[in-house]
Short mmCIF file of the C-alpha atoms (twelve columns), coordinates in Angstrom:
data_MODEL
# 
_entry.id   MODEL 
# 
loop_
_atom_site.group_PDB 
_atom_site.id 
_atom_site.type_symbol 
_atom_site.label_atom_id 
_atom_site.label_alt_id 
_atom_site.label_comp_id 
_atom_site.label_asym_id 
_atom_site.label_seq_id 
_atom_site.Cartn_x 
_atom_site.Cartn_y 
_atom_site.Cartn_z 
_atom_site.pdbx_PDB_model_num 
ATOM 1   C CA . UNK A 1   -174.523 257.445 257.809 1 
ATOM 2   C CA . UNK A 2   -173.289 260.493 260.141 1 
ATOM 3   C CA . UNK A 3   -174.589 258.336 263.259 1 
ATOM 4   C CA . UNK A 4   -172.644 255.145 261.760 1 
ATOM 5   C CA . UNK A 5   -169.697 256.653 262.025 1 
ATOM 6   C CA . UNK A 6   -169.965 258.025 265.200 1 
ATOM 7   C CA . UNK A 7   -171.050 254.989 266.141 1 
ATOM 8   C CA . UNK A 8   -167.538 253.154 265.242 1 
ATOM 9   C CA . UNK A 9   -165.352 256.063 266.403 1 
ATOM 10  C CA . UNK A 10  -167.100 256.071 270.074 1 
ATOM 11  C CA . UNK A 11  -166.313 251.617 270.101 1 
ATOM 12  C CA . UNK A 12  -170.250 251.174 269.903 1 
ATOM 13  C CA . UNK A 13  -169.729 248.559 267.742 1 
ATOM 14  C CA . UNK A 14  -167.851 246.324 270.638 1 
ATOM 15  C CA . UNK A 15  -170.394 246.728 273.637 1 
ATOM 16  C CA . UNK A 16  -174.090 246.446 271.426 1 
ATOM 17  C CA . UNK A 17  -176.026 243.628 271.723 1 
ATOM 18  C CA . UNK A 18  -174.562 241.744 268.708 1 
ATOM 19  C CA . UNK A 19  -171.047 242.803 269.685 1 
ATOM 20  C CA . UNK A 20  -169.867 238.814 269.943 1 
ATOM 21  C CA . UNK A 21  -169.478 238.427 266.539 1 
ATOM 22  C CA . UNK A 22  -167.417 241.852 265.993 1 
ATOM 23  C CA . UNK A 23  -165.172 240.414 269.083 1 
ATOM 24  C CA . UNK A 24  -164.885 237.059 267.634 1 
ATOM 25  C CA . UNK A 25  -163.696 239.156 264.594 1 
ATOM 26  C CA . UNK A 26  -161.205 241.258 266.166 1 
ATOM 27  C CA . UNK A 27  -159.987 238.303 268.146 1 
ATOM 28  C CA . UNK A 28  -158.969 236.576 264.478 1 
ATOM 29  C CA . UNK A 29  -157.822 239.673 262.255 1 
ATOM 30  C CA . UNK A 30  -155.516 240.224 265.444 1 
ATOM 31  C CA . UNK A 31  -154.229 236.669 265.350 1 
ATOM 32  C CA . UNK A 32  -153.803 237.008 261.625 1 
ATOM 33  C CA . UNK A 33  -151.649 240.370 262.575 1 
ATOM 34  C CA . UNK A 34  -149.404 238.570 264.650 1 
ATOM 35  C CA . UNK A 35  -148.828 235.256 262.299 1 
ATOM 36  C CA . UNK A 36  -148.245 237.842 259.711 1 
ATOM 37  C CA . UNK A 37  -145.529 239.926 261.510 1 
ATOM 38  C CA . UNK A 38  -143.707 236.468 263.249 1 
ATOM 39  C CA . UNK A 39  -143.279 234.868 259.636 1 
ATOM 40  C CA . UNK A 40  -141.808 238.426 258.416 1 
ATOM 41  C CA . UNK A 41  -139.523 238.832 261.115 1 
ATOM 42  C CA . UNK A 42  -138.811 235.142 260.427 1 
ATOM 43  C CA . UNK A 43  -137.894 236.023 256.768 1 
ATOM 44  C CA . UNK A 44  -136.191 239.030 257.635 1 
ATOM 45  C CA . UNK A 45  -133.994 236.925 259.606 1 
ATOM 46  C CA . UNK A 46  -133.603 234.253 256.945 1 
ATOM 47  C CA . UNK A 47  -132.364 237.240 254.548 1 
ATOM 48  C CA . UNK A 48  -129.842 238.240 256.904 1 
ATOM 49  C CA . UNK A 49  -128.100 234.845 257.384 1 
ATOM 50  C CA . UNK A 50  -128.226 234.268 253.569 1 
ATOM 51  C CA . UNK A 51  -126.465 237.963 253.132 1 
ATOM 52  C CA . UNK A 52  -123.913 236.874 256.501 1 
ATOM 53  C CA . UNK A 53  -123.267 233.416 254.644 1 
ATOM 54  C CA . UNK A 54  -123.151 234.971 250.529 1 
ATOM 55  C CA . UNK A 55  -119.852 236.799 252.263 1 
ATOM 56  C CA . UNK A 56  -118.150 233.957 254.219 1 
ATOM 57  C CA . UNK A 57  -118.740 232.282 250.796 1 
ATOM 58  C CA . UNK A 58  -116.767 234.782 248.963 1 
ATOM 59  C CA . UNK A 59  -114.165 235.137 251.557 1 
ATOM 60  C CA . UNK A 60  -113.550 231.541 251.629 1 
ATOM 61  C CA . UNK A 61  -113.076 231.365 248.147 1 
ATOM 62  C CA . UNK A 62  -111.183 233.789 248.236 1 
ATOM 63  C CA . UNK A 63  -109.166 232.318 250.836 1 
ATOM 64  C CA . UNK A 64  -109.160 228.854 248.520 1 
ATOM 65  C CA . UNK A 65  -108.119 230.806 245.437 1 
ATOM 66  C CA . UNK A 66  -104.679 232.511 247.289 1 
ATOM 67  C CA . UNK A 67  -103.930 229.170 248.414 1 
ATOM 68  C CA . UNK A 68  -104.122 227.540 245.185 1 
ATOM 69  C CA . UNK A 69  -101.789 229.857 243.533 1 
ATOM 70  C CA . UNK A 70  -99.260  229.801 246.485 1 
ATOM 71  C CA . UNK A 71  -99.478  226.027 246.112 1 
ATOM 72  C CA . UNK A 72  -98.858  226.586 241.839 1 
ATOM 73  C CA . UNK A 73  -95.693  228.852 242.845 1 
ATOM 74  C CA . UNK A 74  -94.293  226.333 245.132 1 
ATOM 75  C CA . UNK A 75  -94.198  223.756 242.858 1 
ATOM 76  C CA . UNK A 76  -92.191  225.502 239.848 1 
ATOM 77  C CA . UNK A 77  -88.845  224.855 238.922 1 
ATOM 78  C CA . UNK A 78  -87.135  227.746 240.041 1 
ATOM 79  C CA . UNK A 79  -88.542  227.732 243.856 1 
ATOM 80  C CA . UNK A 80  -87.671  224.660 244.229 1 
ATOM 81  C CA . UNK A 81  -84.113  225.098 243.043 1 
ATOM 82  C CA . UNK A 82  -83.767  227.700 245.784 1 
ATOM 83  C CA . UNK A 83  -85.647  225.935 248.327 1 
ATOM 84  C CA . UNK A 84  -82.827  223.051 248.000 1 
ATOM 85  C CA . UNK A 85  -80.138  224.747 247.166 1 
ATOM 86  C CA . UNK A 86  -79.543  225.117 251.061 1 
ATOM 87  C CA . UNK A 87  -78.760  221.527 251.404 1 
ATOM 88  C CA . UNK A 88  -76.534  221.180 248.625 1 
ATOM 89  C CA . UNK A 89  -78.273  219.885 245.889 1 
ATOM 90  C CA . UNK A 90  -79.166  221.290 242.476 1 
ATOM 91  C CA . UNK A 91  -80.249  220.288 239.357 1 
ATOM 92  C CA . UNK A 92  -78.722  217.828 236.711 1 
ATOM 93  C CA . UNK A 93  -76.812  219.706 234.030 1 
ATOM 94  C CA . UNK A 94  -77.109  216.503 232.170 1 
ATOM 95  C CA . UNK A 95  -80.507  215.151 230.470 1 
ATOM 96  C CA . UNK A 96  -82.283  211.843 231.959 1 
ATOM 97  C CA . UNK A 97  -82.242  208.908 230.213 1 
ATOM 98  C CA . UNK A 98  -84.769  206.274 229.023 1 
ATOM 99  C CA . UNK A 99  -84.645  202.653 229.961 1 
ATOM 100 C CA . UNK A 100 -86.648  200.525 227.848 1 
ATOM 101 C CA . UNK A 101 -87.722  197.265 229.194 1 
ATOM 102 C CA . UNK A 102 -87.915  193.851 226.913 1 
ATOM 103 C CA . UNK A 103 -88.815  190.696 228.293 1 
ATOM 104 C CA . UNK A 104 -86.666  187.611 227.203 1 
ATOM 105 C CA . UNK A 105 -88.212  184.925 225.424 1 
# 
């Protein structure tokens, strides 16, 4: 068992007579290794752009959220009235009235 391990530390294993197979081996674990790491760096990325595109979400909505309540407070009463009170107008002191349609006979 001592001489087995002596035998892998000194790389006997790679230049015996049988040593094709261990290559052949080595050759596939190592191309395992690298699929391995490309498809984590490959997530790791993927993580990244969900994480960059979770906060453009938020900002946008954000964004969409102030614009919807600017757009509310434009359209009251009262900005309005002071919007076109420059030009002269303002608003009817007296109430509208309703027309009701009949058709003749």
């Amino acid at each position: 068992m001592k001489q087995g391990i002596y035998n892998i530390l000194k790389g006997k294993f790679l230049f015996s007579d049988d040593a094709m197979k261990n290559w052949r081996m080595i050759i596939f674990l190592s191309f395992l290794a690298i699929i391995m790491i490309g498809s984590s760096h490959r997530a790791d990325k993927k993580v990244h752009e969900i994480s960059r595109l979770s906060a453009e979400v938020k900002e946008l909505h954000s964004e969409f959220v102030d614009a919807r309540l600017e757009a509310r407070r434009s359209k009251m009463e009262s900005v309005v009235t002071r919007k076109v009170s420059d030009r002269g107008l303002a608003p009817s002191m007296t109430p509208p009235k309703k027309i009701n349609v009949t058709k003749a006979p």
